[in-house]
Coordinates of C-alpha atoms in Angstrom, one line a residue:
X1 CA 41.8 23.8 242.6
X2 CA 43.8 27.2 242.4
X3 CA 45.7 28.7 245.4
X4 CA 45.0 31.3 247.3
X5 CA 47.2 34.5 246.7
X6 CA 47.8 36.9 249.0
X7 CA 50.4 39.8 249.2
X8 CA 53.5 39.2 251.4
X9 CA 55.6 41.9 253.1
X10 CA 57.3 43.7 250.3
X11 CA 53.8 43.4 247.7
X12 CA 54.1 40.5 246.4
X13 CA 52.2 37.4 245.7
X14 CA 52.2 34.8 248.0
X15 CA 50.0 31.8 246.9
X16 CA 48.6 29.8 250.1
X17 CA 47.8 25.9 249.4
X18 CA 45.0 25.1 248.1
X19 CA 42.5 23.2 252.1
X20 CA 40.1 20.8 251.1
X21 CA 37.9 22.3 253.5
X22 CA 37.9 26.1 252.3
X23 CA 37.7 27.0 248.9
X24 CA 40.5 29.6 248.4
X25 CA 37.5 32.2 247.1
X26 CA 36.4 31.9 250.2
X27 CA 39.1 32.1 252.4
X28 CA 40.0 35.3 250.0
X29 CA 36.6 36.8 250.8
X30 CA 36.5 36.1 254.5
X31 CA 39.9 38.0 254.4
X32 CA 38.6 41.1 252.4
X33 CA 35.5 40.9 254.7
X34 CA 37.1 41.2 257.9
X35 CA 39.7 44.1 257.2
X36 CA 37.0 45.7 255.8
X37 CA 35.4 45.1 258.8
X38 CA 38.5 46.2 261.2
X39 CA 39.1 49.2 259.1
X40 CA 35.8 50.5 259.5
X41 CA 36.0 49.8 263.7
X42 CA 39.0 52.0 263.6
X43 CA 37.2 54.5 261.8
X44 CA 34.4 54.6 264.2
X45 CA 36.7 54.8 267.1
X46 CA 38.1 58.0 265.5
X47 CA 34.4 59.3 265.3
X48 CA 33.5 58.1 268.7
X49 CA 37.1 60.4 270.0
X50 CA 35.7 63.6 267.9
X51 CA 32.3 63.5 269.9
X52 CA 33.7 63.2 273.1
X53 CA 36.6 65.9 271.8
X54 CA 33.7 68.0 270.7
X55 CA 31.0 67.4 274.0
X56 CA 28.7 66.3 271.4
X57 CA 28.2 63.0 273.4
X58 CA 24.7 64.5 274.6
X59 CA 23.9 66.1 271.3
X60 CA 21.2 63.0 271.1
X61 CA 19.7 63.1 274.6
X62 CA 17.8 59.6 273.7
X63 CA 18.4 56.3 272.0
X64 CA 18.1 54.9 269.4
X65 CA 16.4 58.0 268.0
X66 CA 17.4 61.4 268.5
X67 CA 15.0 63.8 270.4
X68 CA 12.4 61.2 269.4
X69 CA 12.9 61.3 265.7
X70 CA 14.8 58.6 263.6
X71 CA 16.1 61.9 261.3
X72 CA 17.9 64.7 263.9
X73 CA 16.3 68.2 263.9
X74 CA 18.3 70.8 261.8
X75 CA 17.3 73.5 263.9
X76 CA 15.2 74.1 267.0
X77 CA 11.9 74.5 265.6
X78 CA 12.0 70.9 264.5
X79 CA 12.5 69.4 268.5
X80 CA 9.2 68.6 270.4
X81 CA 7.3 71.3 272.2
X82 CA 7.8 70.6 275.1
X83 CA 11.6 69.1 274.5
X84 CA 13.5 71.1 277.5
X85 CA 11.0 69.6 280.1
X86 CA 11.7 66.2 278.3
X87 CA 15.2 66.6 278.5
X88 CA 16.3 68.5 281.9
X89 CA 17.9 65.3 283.2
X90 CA 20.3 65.4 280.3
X91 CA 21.2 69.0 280.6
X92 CA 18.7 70.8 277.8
X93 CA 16.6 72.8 280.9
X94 CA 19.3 75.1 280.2
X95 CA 21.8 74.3 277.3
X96 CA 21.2 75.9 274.0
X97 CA 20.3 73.4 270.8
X98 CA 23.4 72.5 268.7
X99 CA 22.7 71.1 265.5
X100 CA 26.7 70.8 264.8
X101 CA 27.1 68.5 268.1
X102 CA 23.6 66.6 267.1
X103 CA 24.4 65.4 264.1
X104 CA 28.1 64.5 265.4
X105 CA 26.8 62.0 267.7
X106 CA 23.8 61.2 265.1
X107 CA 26.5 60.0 262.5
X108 CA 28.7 58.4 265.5
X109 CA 25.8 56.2 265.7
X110 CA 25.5 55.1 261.7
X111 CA 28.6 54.4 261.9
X112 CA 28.2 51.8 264.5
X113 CA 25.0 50.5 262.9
X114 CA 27.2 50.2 259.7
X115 CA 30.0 48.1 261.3
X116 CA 27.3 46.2 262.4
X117 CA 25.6 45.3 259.4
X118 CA 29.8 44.5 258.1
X119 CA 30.3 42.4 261.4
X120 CA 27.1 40.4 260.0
X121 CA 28.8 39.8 256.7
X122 CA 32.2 38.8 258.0
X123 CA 30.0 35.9 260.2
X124 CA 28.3 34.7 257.0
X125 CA 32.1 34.7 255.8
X126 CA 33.4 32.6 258.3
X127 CA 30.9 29.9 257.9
X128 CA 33.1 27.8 256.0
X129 CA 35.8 27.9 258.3
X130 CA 33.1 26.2 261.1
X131 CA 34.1 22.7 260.4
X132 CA 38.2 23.0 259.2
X133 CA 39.2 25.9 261.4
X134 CA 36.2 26.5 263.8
X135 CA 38.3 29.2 265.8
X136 CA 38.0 31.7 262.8
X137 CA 34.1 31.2 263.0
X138 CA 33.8 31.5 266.5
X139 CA 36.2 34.7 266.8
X140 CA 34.6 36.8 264.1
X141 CA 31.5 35.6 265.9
X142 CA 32.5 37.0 268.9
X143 CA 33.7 39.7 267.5
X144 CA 29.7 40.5 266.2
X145 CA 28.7 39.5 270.0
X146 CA 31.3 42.3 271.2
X147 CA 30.3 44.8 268.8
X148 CA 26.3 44.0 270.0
X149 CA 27.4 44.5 273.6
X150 CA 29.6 47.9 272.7
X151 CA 26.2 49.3 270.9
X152 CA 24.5 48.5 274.3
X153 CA 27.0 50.0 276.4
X154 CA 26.7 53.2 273.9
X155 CA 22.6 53.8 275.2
X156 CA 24.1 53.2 278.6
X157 CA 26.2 55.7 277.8
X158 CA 23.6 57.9 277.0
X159 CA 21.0 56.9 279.4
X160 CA 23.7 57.8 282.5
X161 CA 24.3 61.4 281.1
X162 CA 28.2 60.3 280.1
X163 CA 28.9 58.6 283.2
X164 CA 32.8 58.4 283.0
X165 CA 32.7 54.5 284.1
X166 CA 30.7 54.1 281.3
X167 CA 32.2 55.9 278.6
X168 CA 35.5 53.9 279.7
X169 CA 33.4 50.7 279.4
X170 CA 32.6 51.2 276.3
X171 CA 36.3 52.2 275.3
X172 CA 37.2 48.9 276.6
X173 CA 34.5 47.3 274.3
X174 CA 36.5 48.4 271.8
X175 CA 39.5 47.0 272.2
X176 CA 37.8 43.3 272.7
X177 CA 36.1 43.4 269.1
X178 CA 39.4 44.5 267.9
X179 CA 41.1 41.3 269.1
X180 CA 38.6 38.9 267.8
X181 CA 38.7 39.7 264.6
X182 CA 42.6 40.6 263.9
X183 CA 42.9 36.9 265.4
X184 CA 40.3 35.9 263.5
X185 CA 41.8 37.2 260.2
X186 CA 45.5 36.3 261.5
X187 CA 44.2 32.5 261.5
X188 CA 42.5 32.0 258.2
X189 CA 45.3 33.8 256.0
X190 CA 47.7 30.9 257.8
X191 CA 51.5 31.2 258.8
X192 CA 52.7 30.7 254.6
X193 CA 51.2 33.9 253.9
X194 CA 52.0 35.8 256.7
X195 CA 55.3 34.5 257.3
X196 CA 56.5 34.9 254.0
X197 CA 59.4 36.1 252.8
X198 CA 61.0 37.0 249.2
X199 CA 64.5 35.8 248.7
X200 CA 66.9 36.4 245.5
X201 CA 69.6 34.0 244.9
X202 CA 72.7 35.8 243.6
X203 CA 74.3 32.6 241.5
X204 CA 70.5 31.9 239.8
X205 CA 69.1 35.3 240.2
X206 CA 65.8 33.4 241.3
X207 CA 63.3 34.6 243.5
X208 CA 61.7 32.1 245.6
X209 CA 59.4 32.3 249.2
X210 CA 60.0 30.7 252.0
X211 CA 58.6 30.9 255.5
X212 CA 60.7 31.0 258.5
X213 CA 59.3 28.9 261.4
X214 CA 58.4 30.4 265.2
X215 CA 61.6 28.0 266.2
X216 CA 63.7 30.2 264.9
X217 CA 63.3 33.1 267.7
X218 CA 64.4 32.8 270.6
X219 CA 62.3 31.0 273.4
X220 CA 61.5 34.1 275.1
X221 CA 60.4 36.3 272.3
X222 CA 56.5 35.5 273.0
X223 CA 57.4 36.5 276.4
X224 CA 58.7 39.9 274.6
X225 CA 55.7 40.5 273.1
X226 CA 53.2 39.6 275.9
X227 CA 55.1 42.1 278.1
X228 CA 54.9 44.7 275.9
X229 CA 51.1 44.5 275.3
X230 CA 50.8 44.4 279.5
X231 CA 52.7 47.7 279.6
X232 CA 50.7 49.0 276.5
X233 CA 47.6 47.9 278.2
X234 CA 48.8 49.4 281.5
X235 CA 49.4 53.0 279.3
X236 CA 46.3 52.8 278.2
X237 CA 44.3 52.1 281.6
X238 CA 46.6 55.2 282.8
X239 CA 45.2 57.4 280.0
X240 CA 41.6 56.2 280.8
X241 CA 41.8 57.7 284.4
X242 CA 43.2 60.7 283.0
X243 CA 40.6 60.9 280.5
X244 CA 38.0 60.6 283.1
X245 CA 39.4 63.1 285.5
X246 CA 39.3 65.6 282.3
X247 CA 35.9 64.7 281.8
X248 CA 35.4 66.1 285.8
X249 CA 37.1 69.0 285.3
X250 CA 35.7 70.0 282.3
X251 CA 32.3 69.5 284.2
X252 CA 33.1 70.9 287.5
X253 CA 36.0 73.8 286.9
X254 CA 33.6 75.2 284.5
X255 CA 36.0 79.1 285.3
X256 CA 38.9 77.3 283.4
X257 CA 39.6 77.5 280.2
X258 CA 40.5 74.6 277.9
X259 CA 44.8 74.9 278.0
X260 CA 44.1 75.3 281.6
X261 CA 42.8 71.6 282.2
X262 CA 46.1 69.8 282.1
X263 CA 47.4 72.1 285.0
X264 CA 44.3 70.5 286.9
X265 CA 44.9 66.3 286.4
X266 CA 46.0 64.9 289.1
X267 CA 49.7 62.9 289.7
X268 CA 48.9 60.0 287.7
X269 CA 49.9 61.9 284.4
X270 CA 53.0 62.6 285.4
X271 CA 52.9 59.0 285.5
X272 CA 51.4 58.1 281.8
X273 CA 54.2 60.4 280.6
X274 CA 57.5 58.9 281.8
X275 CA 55.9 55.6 281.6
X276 CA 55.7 56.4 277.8
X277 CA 59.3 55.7 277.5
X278 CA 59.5 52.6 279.1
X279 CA 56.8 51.5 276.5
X280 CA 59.2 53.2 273.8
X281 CA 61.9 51.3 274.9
X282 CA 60.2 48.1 275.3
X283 CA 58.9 48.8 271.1
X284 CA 62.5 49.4 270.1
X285 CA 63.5 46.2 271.5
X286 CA 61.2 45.0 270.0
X287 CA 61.6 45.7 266.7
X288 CA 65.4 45.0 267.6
X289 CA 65.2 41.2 267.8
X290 CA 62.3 40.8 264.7
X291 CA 65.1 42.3 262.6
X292 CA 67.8 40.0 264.2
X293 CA 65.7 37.3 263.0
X294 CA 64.4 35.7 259.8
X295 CA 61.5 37.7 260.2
X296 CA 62.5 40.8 259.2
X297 CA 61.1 40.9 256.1
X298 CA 58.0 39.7 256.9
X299 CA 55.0 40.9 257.9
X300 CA 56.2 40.8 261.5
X301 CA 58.9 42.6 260.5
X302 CA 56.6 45.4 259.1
X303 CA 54.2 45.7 262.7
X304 CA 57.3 45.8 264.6
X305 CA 58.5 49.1 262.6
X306 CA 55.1 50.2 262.5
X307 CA 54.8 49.7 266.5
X308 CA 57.7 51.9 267.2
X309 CA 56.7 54.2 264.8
X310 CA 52.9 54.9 266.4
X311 CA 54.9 54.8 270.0
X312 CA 56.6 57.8 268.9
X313 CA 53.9 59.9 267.2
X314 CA 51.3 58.6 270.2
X315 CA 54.2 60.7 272.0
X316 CA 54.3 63.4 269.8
X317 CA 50.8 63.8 270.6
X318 CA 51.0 63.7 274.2
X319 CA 53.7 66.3 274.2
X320 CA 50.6 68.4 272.1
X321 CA 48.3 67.9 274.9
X322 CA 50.4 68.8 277.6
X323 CA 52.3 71.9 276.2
X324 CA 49.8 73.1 273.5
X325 CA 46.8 73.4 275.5
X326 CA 45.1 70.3 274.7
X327 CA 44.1 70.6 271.2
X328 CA 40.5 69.2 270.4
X329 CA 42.2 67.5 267.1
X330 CA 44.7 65.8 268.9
X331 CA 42.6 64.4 271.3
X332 CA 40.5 61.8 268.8
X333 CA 43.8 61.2 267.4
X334 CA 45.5 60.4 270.4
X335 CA 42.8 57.8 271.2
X336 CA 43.1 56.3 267.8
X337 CA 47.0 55.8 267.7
X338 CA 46.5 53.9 271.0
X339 CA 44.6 51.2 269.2
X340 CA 46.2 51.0 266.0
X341 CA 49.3 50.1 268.7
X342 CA 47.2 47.6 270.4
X343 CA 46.0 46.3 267.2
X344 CA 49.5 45.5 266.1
X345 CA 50.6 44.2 269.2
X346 CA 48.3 41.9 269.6
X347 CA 48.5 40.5 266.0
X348 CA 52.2 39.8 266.6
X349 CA 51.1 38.3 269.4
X350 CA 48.7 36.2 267.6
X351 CA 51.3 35.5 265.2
X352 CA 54.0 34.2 268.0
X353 CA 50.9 32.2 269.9
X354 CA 51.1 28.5 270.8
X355 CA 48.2 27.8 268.7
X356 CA 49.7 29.3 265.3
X357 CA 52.9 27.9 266.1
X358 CA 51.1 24.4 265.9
X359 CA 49.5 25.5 262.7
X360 CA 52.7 26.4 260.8
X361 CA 53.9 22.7 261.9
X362 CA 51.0 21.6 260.8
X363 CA 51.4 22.6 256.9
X364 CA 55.3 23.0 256.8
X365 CA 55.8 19.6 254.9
X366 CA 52.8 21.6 252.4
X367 CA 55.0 24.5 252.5
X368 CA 57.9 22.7 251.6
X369 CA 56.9 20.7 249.0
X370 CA 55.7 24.2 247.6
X371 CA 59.1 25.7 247.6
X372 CA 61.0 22.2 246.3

C-alpha cells in the first residue's frame, strides 16, 4: 500500500504511513475536501462583510426566495404589484428598489448554499475515518450541522429586519464551523505530516524528516496558546458590540455622514484599540517561543509568523476605520482578517491539544522506523 504524501512547511513531500483503516487516497481526498471546504467559508464570510458594508442585507426582503422569485428582479418592473405593501415591515413602503444591493445579498446566499452542498461532500469524505479516527467524522459532521444552523440563523436574520443580536449570532456561527473542520482536517493529516521538518546533514549532505514531539516545548506553551485565543476571542466580542452600535447609528443618526460614525461609538472602542496591542504582544511572543523550538520550521512555525503578521494588518485596518472615515472596503476586510487569525489560532491550538499529543505518541515508533 503506498503512503500518503503531503507537503511539509518549506513544500516538500512528506509521506504519512500507510493506516490499515484509511486508504491513503482517501485520507488524501478527505484533506482536499475539507480545505476546499474551509476556503470557500472564508470566502463567504468575506461576502457576508460586503453586504453588511454595502446595507444590502435587506436587498432580499424574504427567504429563501427573493421578492418571491427564486431568480431576483433586475429592475422594478419585474417585483410584484403590489410589492411595497408586501414589504413595508422591511423598509420598501419607502426605500427605492436596488438591484446592485439585491443581487449582493442574492449571491451571499449561493454562496452559502454552495458551501453547503461542499460541507455534504467533506461528510461523505470522512466516512472512512468513522471506525479508525471517529473524531474526524464526527467534527466535519458537525461542522455540516453548524453550517445548517448558520443558514437558519441567516432567514432569522432576515425575518428580524437585521436585528443586531442576530446578525452577531450568525457571526458567531461562523466561527464554530470554522473550528470543526480545521480540527477536523488537523486530525486526519496526523502529527508526521504536520510536524514535519526538513533537515540537511552537513557531513552526508542528506536530507531527511523528522518530527519533533509536543514534549519538547515547554509545559506551559498550550497554556500560551489558549490565552491568546481568549484575548483574540475577547477582541473580537469587543468589535461585535462596536459593530452593532454602528449598525444603530447608521440607523438612528441618519444627519451624519459615513466618516462621522466613529466620532459617535461609544467608550468601548477606545477599548478594542489599545487592547489590540496586548493581543500584538501576546502574537509576538508567540511566535517567539515556536521559533525557540524545534518547531520552527514546521507548520507551526509558519501560523505563528502568519498570526503576527494578520495582528498587524488587522491593525492596519483599524487604524483605516478610525482615521480614514470608515472605508466600506475595509470593513469586509477587517471582519475577514479576524477569522483567518482565529482560524490559525485555533489550529495551533489543535496542534498543541492533549488529544494530538496522544496521537503523535501513538505512531512515533511508525515514525521512527520511517526515518531509521
Amino acid at each position: 500500500m503506498s503512503n500518503l504524501s503531503m507537503p511539509s512547511a518549506d513544500g516538500s513531500a512528506v509521506e504519512l504511513p500507510a493506516r490499515s483503516g484509511v486508504k491513503p487516497h482517501e485520507r488524501r481526498r478527505f484533506i482536499w475536501m475539507v480545505l476546499i471546504t474551509i476556503t470557500a467559508v472564508y470566502f463567504l464570510i468575506l461576502v457576508g462583510g460586503t453586504v453588511r458594508a454595502t446595507g444590502a442585507g435587506m436587498g432580499c426582503p424574504d427567504w429563501p426566495l427573493c421578492f418571491g422569485q427564486f431568480v431576483p428582479p433586475t429592475q422594478e418592473s419585474q417585483l410584484p404589484p403590489d410589492w411595497r405593501v408586501r414589504y413595508a415591515d422591511r423598509g420598501y413602503d419607502t426605500a427605492d428598489f436596488d438591484p446592485v444591493k439585491t443581487w449582493t445579498e442574492y449571491l451571499n446566499r449561493l454562496v452559502g448554499a454552495t458551501i453547503g452542498l461542499l460541507a455534504i461532500l467533506t461528510v461523505l469524505a470522512a466516512r472512512p475515518f468513522r471506525r479508525e479516527q471517529p473524531v474526524v467524522f464526527w467534527s466535519s459532521l458537525g461542522g455540516l450541522l453548524f453550517i445548517a444552523f448558520n443558514g437558519w440563523l441567516g432567514s432569522m436574520v432576515v425575518a428580524s429586519n437585521l436585528r443586531p443580536v442576530m446578525i452577531s449570532a450568525h457571526m458567531v456561527g461562523a466561527f464554530l464551523v470554522q473550528m470543526c473542520f480545521i480540527y477536523a482536517v488537523v486530525r486526519a493529516a496526523g502529527p508526521q505530516a504536520l510536524l514535519a521538518q526538513r533537515i540537511t546533514s552537513p557531513q552526508a549532505g542528506q536530507t531527511t524528516q523528522q518530527s519533533p514531539t509536543l514534549r519538547e516545548l515547554p509545559s506551559w506553551f498550550r497554556s500560551l496558546v489558549l490565552a491568546t485565543l481568549a484575548a483574540l476571542t475577547l477582541q473580537i466580542f469587543l468589535g461585535i458590540q462596536i459593530r452593532e452600535s454602528v449598525d444603530l447609528i447608521s440607523r438612528i443618526a441618519t444627519d451624519l455622514t459615513r466618516d462621522q460614525w466613529i466620532e459617535a461609538i461609544p467608550w468601548i472602542f477606545e477599548v478594542h484599540r489599545s487592547f489590540s496591542w496586548v493581543l500584538l504582544g501576546l502574537c509576538l511572543y508567540l511566535m517567539f517561543r515556536v521559533y525557540q523550538s524545534p518547531f520552527r520550521r514546521t507548520r507551526a512555525g509558519l501560523m505563528a509568523a502568519l498570526l503576527v503578521g494578520f495582528t498587524a494588518f488587522e491593525m492596519a485596518l483599524g487604524g483605516a476605520l478610525n482615521h480614514l472615515g470608515f472605508p466600506l472596503i475595509a470593513q469586509p476586510v477587517h471582519l475577514l482578517t479576524a477569522h483567518l487569525m482565529f482560524g490559525l489560532l485555533w489550529f495551533l491550538y489543535a496542534v498543541v491539544s492533549p488529544s494530538f499529543s496522544k496521537a503523535q505518541s501513538k505512531n512515533s515508533k511508525t515514525m521512527d522506523l520511517q526515518h531509521v
